[in-house]
Coordinates of C-alpha atoms and ligand atoms in Angstrom, one line a residue:
M1 CA -0.1 0.0 -0.1
L2 CA 1.0 3.5 -0.6
S3 CA 1.6 5.7 2.5
A4 CA 0.0 9.0 2.7
G5 CA 3.3 10.5 3.7
W6 CA 2.3 13.9 1.9
A7 CA -0.5 14.3 4.5
A8 CA 1.6 13.5 7.5
A9 CA 4.0 16.3 6.7
A10 CA 1.5 19.1 5.6
P11 CA -1.9 18.1 4.4
P12 CA -2.3 19.4 0.8
N13 CA -4.9 22.1 0.0
I14 CA -7.3 21.1 -2.9
V15 CA -8.5 23.6 -5.6
F16 CA -11.3 21.8 -7.5
I17 CA -12.0 23.7 -10.7
F18 CA -15.3 22.4 -12.1
S19 CA -17.0 23.4 -15.2
D20 CA -20.5 22.3 -16.6
D21 CA -20.8 20.5 -19.9
H22 CA -17.2 21.1 -20.9
A23 CA -16.5 18.4 -23.5
F24 CA -13.0 16.8 -23.7
Q25 CA -13.2 17.5 -27.4
A26 CA -12.9 21.2 -26.5
V27 CA -9.8 20.9 -24.3
G28 CA -6.3 21.6 -26.0
A29 CA -4.7 19.1 -23.8
Y30 CA -7.1 16.4 -25.2
G31 CA -6.2 17.2 -28.7
S32 CA -9.0 19.6 -29.7
N33 CA -9.1 20.7 -33.3
I34 CA -11.6 23.3 -32.6
N35 CA -10.1 25.6 -29.9
Q36 CA -7.3 26.1 -27.7
T37 CA -7.3 26.2 -23.8
P38 CA -3.7 27.4 -22.9
N39 CA -4.5 27.7 -19.2
I40 CA -6.3 24.5 -18.7
D41 CA -3.4 22.9 -20.5
R42 CA -1.0 24.3 -17.9
I43 CA -2.7 21.9 -15.4
A44 CA -2.2 18.9 -17.9
N45 CA 1.4 19.9 -18.6
S46 CA 2.3 20.1 -15.0
G47 CA 0.1 17.2 -14.0
M48 CA -1.8 14.1 -15.2
R49 CA -4.4 13.8 -17.8
F50 CA -7.0 11.0 -17.4
D51 CA -8.1 9.7 -20.9
R52 CA -10.8 7.4 -19.5
C53 CA -12.6 9.4 -16.7
Y54 CA -16.2 8.1 -17.0
V55 CA -19.2 9.6 -15.2
T56 CA -21.8 7.3 -13.5
N57 CA -24.9 9.3 -14.7
S58 CA -24.2 11.9 -17.4
I59 CA -26.2 15.0 -16.2
C60 CA -25.6 18.0 -14.0
G61 CA -27.2 17.4 -10.6
P62 CA -26.3 13.6 -10.4
S63 CA -22.8 14.2 -11.2
R64 CA -22.5 16.8 -8.4
A65 CA -24.2 14.4 -5.9
C66 CA -21.9 11.6 -7.0
I67 CA -18.8 13.7 -6.4
L68 CA -20.0 14.8 -2.9
T69 CA -20.8 11.4 -1.7
G70 CA -18.5 9.0 -3.6
K71 CA -21.7 7.1 -4.5
Y72 CA -23.8 6.2 -7.5
S73 CA -27.1 7.9 -8.0
H74 CA -29.2 5.0 -6.6
K75 CA -27.2 5.2 -3.3
N76 CA -27.0 9.1 -2.9
G77 CA -30.7 9.4 -4.0
F78 CA -30.0 12.0 -6.6
R79 CA -31.0 10.3 -10.0
T80 CA -32.4 13.1 -12.1
N81 CA -32.2 16.8 -12.2
N82 CA -35.7 16.8 -10.5
D83 CA -34.4 15.3 -7.3
R84 CA -33.4 17.1 -4.1
F85 CA -30.2 16.2 -2.4
D86 CA -30.6 14.7 1.0
A87 CA -28.1 16.9 2.9
S88 CA -28.1 14.7 6.0
Q89 CA -26.0 12.0 4.3
P90 CA -22.3 11.8 4.7
T91 CA -20.1 13.7 2.2
F92 CA -16.4 14.2 1.8
A93 CA -16.9 17.9 2.6
K94 CA -18.5 17.1 6.0
Q95 CA -15.6 14.6 6.8
M96 CA -12.8 17.1 5.8
Q97 CA -14.4 19.9 7.6
G98 CA -14.7 17.8 10.7
A99 CA -10.9 16.9 10.3
G100 CA -9.9 20.5 10.3
Y101 CA -10.1 21.5 6.6
Q102 CA -11.5 24.8 5.8
T103 CA -14.1 24.2 3.0
A104 CA -15.6 26.4 0.5
M105 CA -18.2 25.9 -2.3
I106 CA -18.6 28.7 -4.8
G107 CA -20.6 28.7 -8.0
K108 CA -23.1 26.2 -9.5
W109 CA -24.5 23.8 -6.9
H110 CA -27.7 22.5 -8.5
L111 CA -28.7 20.2 -5.7
V112 CA -31.7 22.1 -4.4
S113 CA -31.0 21.7 -0.6
D114 CA -28.5 24.1 1.0
P115 CA -24.8 23.0 1.0
V116 CA -23.8 21.3 4.3
G117 CA -20.1 20.7 5.3
F118 CA -18.9 24.0 4.0
D119 CA -17.5 26.7 6.1
H120 CA -18.2 29.2 3.3
W121 CA -20.9 28.7 0.5
D122 CA -22.0 31.1 -2.2
I123 CA -23.9 29.4 -4.8
L124 CA -26.1 30.0 -8.0
P125 CA -29.8 29.1 -7.7
G126 CA -30.5 26.1 -10.0
Q127 CA -28.7 26.6 -13.4
G128 CA -28.0 30.3 -12.7
R129 CA -27.7 33.1 -15.2
Y130 CA -24.8 34.1 -17.3
Y131 CA -25.3 37.9 -17.0
S132 CA -26.0 39.7 -13.7
P133 CA -26.2 36.3 -11.9
E134 CA -28.1 35.8 -8.6
F135 CA -26.2 34.1 -5.8
I136 CA -27.5 32.5 -2.5
T137 CA -25.5 32.6 0.6
P138 CA -26.5 31.6 4.2
A139 CA -27.4 35.4 4.6
G140 CA -29.7 35.4 1.6
R141 CA -29.9 36.3 -2.1
N142 CA -28.1 39.0 -4.0
V143 CA -27.6 40.0 -7.7
E144 CA -24.0 40.5 -8.8
Q145 CA -23.0 42.7 -11.7
G146 CA -20.9 41.1 -14.5
Y147 CA -20.5 37.8 -16.2
V148 CA -20.9 34.6 -14.2
T149 CA -17.6 33.0 -14.9
D150 CA -15.8 36.2 -13.9
V151 CA -18.0 36.7 -10.8
I152 CA -17.3 33.1 -9.6
T153 CA -13.7 33.7 -10.2
D154 CA -13.6 36.9 -8.3
K155 CA -15.4 35.3 -5.4
A156 CA -13.1 32.4 -5.3
L157 CA -10.0 34.6 -5.3
A158 CA -11.4 36.9 -2.7
W159 CA -12.1 33.9 -0.4
L160 CA -8.4 32.6 -0.9
K161 CA -7.1 36.1 -0.3
N162 CA -9.4 37.3 2.5
D163 CA -11.1 34.4 4.2
R164 CA -8.6 31.6 4.1
Q165 CA -7.1 30.7 7.4
S166 CA -3.4 30.1 6.9
D167 CA -3.1 27.6 9.8
R168 CA -5.7 25.2 8.2
P169 CA -5.5 23.3 4.9
F170 CA -8.5 24.1 2.7
V171 CA -10.6 22.6 -0.1
L172 CA -12.1 25.1 -2.5
M173 CA -14.8 23.9 -4.9
M174 CA -15.0 26.5 -7.7
Q175 CA -17.9 25.4 -9.8
H176 CA -18.6 27.2 -13.0
K177 CA -22.0 27.4 -14.8
A178 CA -20.2 27.9 -18.2
P179 CA -20.3 26.3 -20.8
H180 CA -23.8 25.1 -20.0
R181 CA -26.7 25.9 -22.5
S182 CA -27.8 28.7 -23.4
W183 CA -24.1 29.5 -24.3
E184 CA -24.0 33.2 -23.7
P185 CA -20.4 34.4 -24.2
G186 CA -18.9 36.8 -21.7
P187 CA -18.2 40.4 -22.9
E188 CA -14.5 39.8 -23.6
H189 CA -15.4 36.9 -26.0
V190 CA -18.4 38.0 -27.7
G191 CA -17.4 38.0 -31.3
D192 CA -14.7 35.3 -31.0
G193 CA -14.6 33.0 -34.1
K194 CA -16.2 35.5 -36.4
G195 CA -15.5 34.7 -40.1
K196 CA -13.9 31.3 -39.1
T197 CA -15.3 27.9 -40.0
I198 CA -15.1 25.3 -37.3
P199 CA -14.4 21.8 -38.5
E200 CA -17.4 19.5 -38.5
P201 CA -17.3 16.1 -36.6
E202 CA -17.7 12.9 -39.0
T203 CA -21.1 12.1 -37.5
L204 CA -22.8 15.6 -37.8
F205 CA -25.2 14.0 -40.3
D206 CA -25.9 10.8 -38.4
D207 CA -28.8 8.8 -39.7
Y208 CA -29.3 6.9 -36.5
Q209 CA -29.5 3.6 -38.3
N210 CA -28.1 0.3 -37.1
R211 CA -28.8 1.0 -33.3
S212 CA -31.6 0.9 -31.0
D213 CA -34.5 3.4 -31.3
A214 CA -33.0 5.5 -28.5
A215 CA -30.6 7.6 -30.6
R216 CA -33.3 8.3 -33.1
T217 CA -36.0 9.3 -30.8
A218 CA -33.7 11.7 -28.7
T219 CA -34.6 15.4 -29.1
M220 CA -31.2 17.0 -29.0
R221 CA -30.5 17.4 -32.6
I222 CA -28.7 20.5 -33.9
S223 CA -30.7 20.2 -37.1
Q224 CA -34.1 20.4 -35.3
N225 CA -34.2 21.0 -31.7
M226 CA -32.4 24.3 -31.1
N227 CA -34.3 27.3 -30.6
P228 CA -32.8 30.1 -32.8
A229 CA -33.4 33.0 -30.4
S230 CA -32.6 31.2 -27.0
D231 CA -30.0 28.7 -28.2
L232 CA -28.2 30.5 -31.0
M233 CA -28.7 34.2 -30.3
V234 CA -30.6 34.7 -33.5
F235 CA -32.5 37.8 -32.4
T236 CA -32.4 41.6 -32.7
P237 CA -31.8 43.9 -29.8
D238 CA -35.5 45.1 -29.9
S239 CA -37.0 41.6 -30.1
P240 CA -38.3 40.2 -26.8
R241 CA -35.4 37.9 -26.4
G242 CA -33.0 40.6 -27.4
K243 CA -34.5 43.0 -24.8
K244 CA -34.3 40.4 -22.1
F245 CA -30.7 39.7 -22.9
F246 CA -29.5 43.3 -23.0
K247 CA -31.3 44.1 -19.9
L248 CA -28.9 41.9 -18.0
T249 CA -25.6 42.7 -19.8
P250 CA -23.3 45.4 -19.0
E251 CA -22.8 48.5 -21.1
G252 CA -20.8 48.0 -24.2
T253 CA -22.1 44.4 -24.7
Q254 CA -24.7 45.4 -27.1
Q255 CA -22.2 46.9 -29.5
A256 CA -19.9 43.9 -29.3
W257 CA -22.8 41.7 -29.9
S258 CA -24.1 43.8 -32.8
D259 CA -20.6 43.8 -34.4
A260 CA -20.3 40.0 -34.1
Y261 CA -23.9 38.9 -35.0
S262 CA -26.3 41.4 -36.4
E263 CA -25.3 41.0 -40.1
E264 CA -25.4 37.2 -39.9
N265 CA -28.7 37.2 -38.1
A266 CA -30.3 39.6 -40.4
A267 CA -29.3 37.2 -43.3
Y268 CA -30.7 34.3 -41.3
M269 CA -33.9 36.0 -40.6
A270 CA -34.4 37.1 -44.2
D271 CA -33.7 33.8 -45.7
P272 CA -33.5 31.0 -43.0
P273 CA -31.4 28.1 -44.1
V274 CA -33.1 24.7 -44.6
G275 CA -31.9 21.0 -44.6
D276 CA -28.2 20.4 -44.4
A277 CA -27.4 24.1 -44.6
K278 CA -29.4 24.7 -41.6
T279 CA -27.7 22.0 -39.7
R280 CA -24.3 23.5 -40.7
W281 CA -25.3 27.1 -39.8
N282 CA -26.7 25.9 -36.4
Y283 CA -23.5 24.0 -35.8
Q284 CA -21.3 26.9 -36.5
R285 CA -23.2 29.3 -34.4
Y286 CA -23.6 26.8 -31.5
L287 CA -19.9 26.0 -31.5
R288 CA -18.9 29.5 -31.7
N289 CA -20.9 30.5 -28.7
Y290 CA -20.0 27.4 -26.8
L291 CA -16.3 27.8 -27.4
A292 CA -16.5 31.6 -26.4
C293 CA -17.9 30.4 -23.1
V294 CA -15.1 27.8 -22.7
A295 CA -12.5 30.5 -23.5
R296 CA -13.7 32.5 -20.5
V297 CA -13.5 29.5 -18.2
D298 CA -9.9 29.0 -19.6
D299 CA -9.2 32.7 -18.7
S300 CA -10.4 32.0 -15.1
V301 CA -8.2 28.9 -14.7
G302 CA -5.3 31.2 -15.6
R303 CA -6.2 33.8 -13.0
V304 CA -6.4 31.0 -10.3
L305 CA -3.2 29.4 -11.3
D306 CA -1.5 32.8 -11.3
Y307 CA -2.8 33.6 -7.9
L308 CA -1.6 30.2 -6.6
D309 CA 1.9 30.7 -7.9
Q310 CA 2.2 34.3 -6.7
S311 CA 0.9 33.4 -3.2
G312 CA 3.2 30.5 -2.7
L313 CA 0.2 28.1 -2.3
A314 CA 0.9 26.2 -5.5
E315 CA 3.6 24.0 -4.1
N316 CA 1.2 22.3 -1.6
T317 CA -2.0 22.6 -3.5
I318 CA -3.6 19.9 -5.7
V319 CA -5.3 21.6 -8.5
I320 CA -8.0 19.6 -10.4
Y321 CA -9.9 20.5 -13.6
C322 CA -12.9 18.6 -14.3
S323 CA -16.4 18.9 -15.9
D324 CA -19.6 17.4 -14.6
Q325 CA -19.8 15.3 -17.6
G326 CA -18.9 15.4 -21.4
F327 CA -21.1 16.8 -24.2
Y328 CA -21.9 16.4 -27.8
L329 CA -20.2 19.0 -30.0
G330 CA -22.1 17.9 -33.2
E331 CA -21.2 14.3 -32.9
H332 CA -24.2 12.1 -33.8
G333 CA -25.8 15.5 -35.0
W334 CA -26.3 16.4 -31.3
Y335 CA -25.8 18.9 -28.4
D336 CA -26.4 17.9 -24.8
K337 CA -25.2 14.7 -22.9
R338 CA -27.0 11.8 -21.1
F339 CA -26.1 8.9 -23.4
M340 CA -23.5 6.4 -22.5
Y341 CA -21.8 7.1 -25.8
E342 CA -18.2 8.3 -25.5
Q343 CA -18.6 12.1 -25.8
S344 CA -20.9 12.2 -22.7
L345 CA -19.7 9.2 -20.8
R346 CA -16.2 10.6 -20.7
T347 CA -15.3 13.9 -18.9
P348 CA -12.0 15.8 -18.9
L349 CA -9.9 15.2 -15.7
L350 CA -6.6 16.9 -15.2
V351 CA -4.8 16.8 -11.9
R352 CA -1.7 18.8 -10.8
W353 CA 0.0 17.7 -7.5
P354 CA 3.5 19.0 -7.2
G355 CA 6.0 16.4 -6.0
V356 CA 3.4 13.5 -6.4
V357 CA 2.2 13.6 -10.0
E358 CA 4.7 13.5 -12.9
P359 CA 4.3 16.5 -15.1
G360 CA 2.9 15.7 -18.5
S361 CA 1.7 12.2 -17.5
V362 CA -1.2 10.3 -18.9
C363 CA -3.5 7.8 -17.4
E364 CA -5.5 5.3 -19.4
Q365 CA -7.0 3.4 -16.6
I366 CA -10.7 3.8 -16.0
A367 CA -11.3 6.6 -13.5
S368 CA -14.7 8.2 -12.6
N369 CA -16.3 11.0 -10.9
V370 CA -17.3 8.5 -8.2
D371 CA -13.5 8.4 -7.3
L372 CA -13.2 12.1 -6.5
A373 CA -14.6 12.0 -3.0
E374 CA -12.2 9.1 -2.1
T375 CA -9.3 10.9 -3.7
F376 CA -9.8 14.1 -1.8
L377 CA -10.0 12.2 1.6
D378 CA -7.0 10.0 0.7
A379 CA -5.0 13.0 -0.2
A380 CA -5.9 14.6 3.0
G381 CA -4.8 11.5 4.9
L382 CA -8.4 10.7 6.1
P383 CA -10.0 7.2 6.0
I384 CA -12.4 6.4 3.1
P385 CA -15.8 5.3 4.3
K386 CA -16.4 1.6 3.4
D387 CA -19.7 2.5 1.7
M388 CA -18.2 4.8 -0.8
Q389 CA -18.4 3.1 -4.2
G390 CA -15.3 4.7 -6.0
R391 CA -11.6 4.4 -5.2
S392 CA -8.9 6.9 -4.4
L393 CA -6.9 7.8 -7.5
T394 CA -3.8 8.5 -5.5
P395 CA -2.0 5.3 -6.8
L396 CA -2.6 6.2 -10.4
L397 CA -1.6 9.8 -9.7
Q398 CA 1.7 8.3 -8.4
G399 CA 2.1 6.4 -11.7
E400 CA 1.2 3.0 -10.2
T401 CA -1.7 0.9 -11.2
P402 CA -2.9 -1.5 -8.5
D403 CA -3.4 -5.1 -9.8
D404 CA -7.0 -5.0 -8.8
W405 CA -7.9 -1.6 -10.4
R406 CA -11.3 -1.8 -12.1
K407 CA -11.3 -3.2 -15.6
T408 CA -15.0 -2.3 -16.3
F409 CA -17.3 0.4 -15.5
Y410 CA -21.0 0.6 -14.8
Y411 CA -23.2 3.5 -16.1
H412 CA -26.9 4.3 -15.4
Y413 CA -29.0 7.2 -16.7
Y414 CA -32.4 7.7 -15.2
E415 CA -34.0 10.8 -16.5
G416 CA -36.1 9.3 -19.3
P417 CA -38.9 10.7 -21.3
P418 CA -40.9 12.9 -21.1
A419 CA -37.9 14.7 -19.6
V420 CA -36.1 17.2 -21.8
H421 CA -34.3 15.7 -24.8
T422 CA -36.3 12.4 -24.4
V423 CA -33.3 10.2 -23.9
E424 CA -34.4 6.7 -22.8
Q425 CA -33.3 5.4 -19.6
H426 CA -30.4 3.0 -19.8
C427 CA -27.7 1.3 -18.0
G428 CA -24.6 -0.3 -19.3
V429 CA -21.0 -1.5 -19.0
T430 CA -17.8 -0.8 -20.7
D431 CA -14.2 -2.3 -20.6
G432 CA -12.9 0.6 -22.6
R433 CA -12.9 -1.4 -25.9
Y434 CA -16.4 -2.9 -25.8
K435 CA -19.7 -1.3 -24.6
L436 CA -23.1 -2.9 -23.8
I437 CA -26.0 -0.7 -23.3
H438 CA -29.5 -1.8 -22.2
F439 CA -32.3 0.6 -22.9
Y440 CA -34.5 -1.2 -20.5
T441 CA -37.7 0.8 -20.8
I442 CA -37.9 -0.1 -24.5
G443 CA -36.3 -3.5 -24.1
Q444 CA -33.5 -2.9 -26.6
W445 CA -29.7 -3.4 -26.4
E446 CA -26.7 -2.1 -28.1
L447 CA -23.1 -3.4 -28.3
F448 CA -20.2 -1.3 -29.7
D449 CA -16.7 -2.3 -30.6
L450 CA -14.9 1.0 -30.1
Q451 CA -11.7 -0.1 -31.9
E452 CA -13.6 -1.0 -35.1
D453 CA -16.2 1.6 -34.7
P454 CA -14.9 4.6 -32.6
N455 CA -18.0 6.8 -33.6
E456 CA -20.4 4.3 -32.2
I457 CA -22.7 4.1 -35.3
R458 CA -23.0 0.4 -35.7
S459 CA -24.2 -1.8 -32.9
V460 CA -23.0 -5.3 -33.2
Y461 CA -25.4 -6.6 -30.6
D462 CA -27.0 -9.0 -33.2
D463 CA -23.8 -9.9 -34.9
P464 CA -22.9 -13.5 -34.3
A465 CA -19.2 -12.7 -34.3
Y466 CA -19.7 -10.7 -31.2
A467 CA -21.9 -13.3 -29.3
G468 CA -19.1 -14.0 -26.8
H469 CA -18.6 -10.4 -26.0
Q470 CA -22.3 -10.0 -25.7
E471 CA -22.5 -12.9 -23.2
R472 CA -19.4 -11.8 -21.2
L473 CA -20.6 -8.1 -20.9
K474 CA -24.1 -9.2 -19.9
K475 CA -22.6 -11.2 -17.0
E476 CA -20.4 -8.4 -16.1
L477 CA -23.3 -6.0 -16.1
K478 CA -25.1 -8.2 -13.6
R479 CA -22.0 -8.6 -11.5
L480 CA -21.5 -4.8 -11.2
Q481 CA -25.3 -4.3 -10.5
T482 CA -24.9 -6.8 -7.6
E483 CA -21.6 -5.4 -6.4
L484 CA -23.0 -1.7 -6.4
E485 CA -26.3 -2.8 -5.0
V486 CA -28.4 -1.4 -7.8
P487 CA -32.0 -2.0 -6.8
A488 CA -34.0 -4.3 -9.0
I489 CA -36.6 -1.5 -9.5
A490 CA -33.8 0.6 -11.3
A491 CA -33.0 -2.3 -13.6
A492 CA -36.6 -2.9 -14.6
P493 CA -38.9 -0.6 -16.7
L494 CA -39.9 2.4 -14.8
R495 CA -42.9 3.5 -16.9
Ligands
CA501 CA1 -23.7 19.5 -16.9

């Protein structure tokens, strides 16, 4: 076993920088061909990049509940975004606070009940707003001027500078709203990408054949399901949506917005594109706004890293960059997440830990958001409760893979139709090469061979050549459901 020698000397601080819906495809360190993220890449260059970090349930609230508890949705009770987090249950935050860590939660919370286990909390209500965001603190609600990514960064830096107690280690959870839908760029990035064409993914025009019905019936298509005004900023300043938008933005934004969009919008409104041209237009506008939101998150990471350097905190501070799940940036013709397909199953995870993690290292083992609570506790030298369902990443961070590290991973998505985007409930298992998915409410299965079919467009579930893999993975699915104590009700039709 590895000794937690780092904790015996001086327990490390943890800065957890969390974004919302930030796809690994839009991170420079993951080889993005659509944008650059120089500051997020600083964490990768001085730390470890996890290439198989899978989420247990690819949606906002459930990911946050999973991270707090180190448990799957069926154990922490937060299965869908309509649930309320039971704040009486154990979390890593409560345990670390109890052990003397100073704890702070700033930004998007999305768990309905108030945060518990944090010395300081200052959170967005629900999804929060991009401009002039409202925040909730123990003292009440207040509206902050400015752009949400900047406000969260300012609050986090202010806490580090003014409220941090130098005689206690700390854990700071800095949780961005961006780049969540509705993709409203900050003032400094309105207009980014003007005149540039963003490369299209291979499956932008997916026909949804050769799979279950689930991909075809999902309503998250760039071609059909985006609202031009609220999703793509196709409005005029004097339209209802325009008035609502500019009422919240600071002075000067309207001019920047007008320079960036008014000409294109006028052309769109005079002669709206149809068919493939519409898909392409929507894709370009969606990505342009999404990437502008990402760019501000990257700026924020730079500000935090600079402060850690300047203050001398960097040396004994673990810095983690992670998103609550992945996202479709046009793959399968989609935006949004939810499915067990790679783009939303995987999430970026970058960890810098001076003296422990080899700079520029890459880990291909299966990691997960269910491992983060365990990792925080282990790094702090604290015991990991036996009922947590993940595992500390510290051996992997030290470049060692335990013999019994997980070879397969269980996934379960619960927020089925009629919920937004009508993605059928499903569970599944993957070993990194093969993936079996059970859409249990419609009684259909899919099996993918990611080596032969990395885009996941051809299920081989009924292919006799894959019968052995089908049988093996079905057994593994059952084994994991037993091990994780997934209730029978969750594995049976829920509607
Ligand atoms: Ca999310």
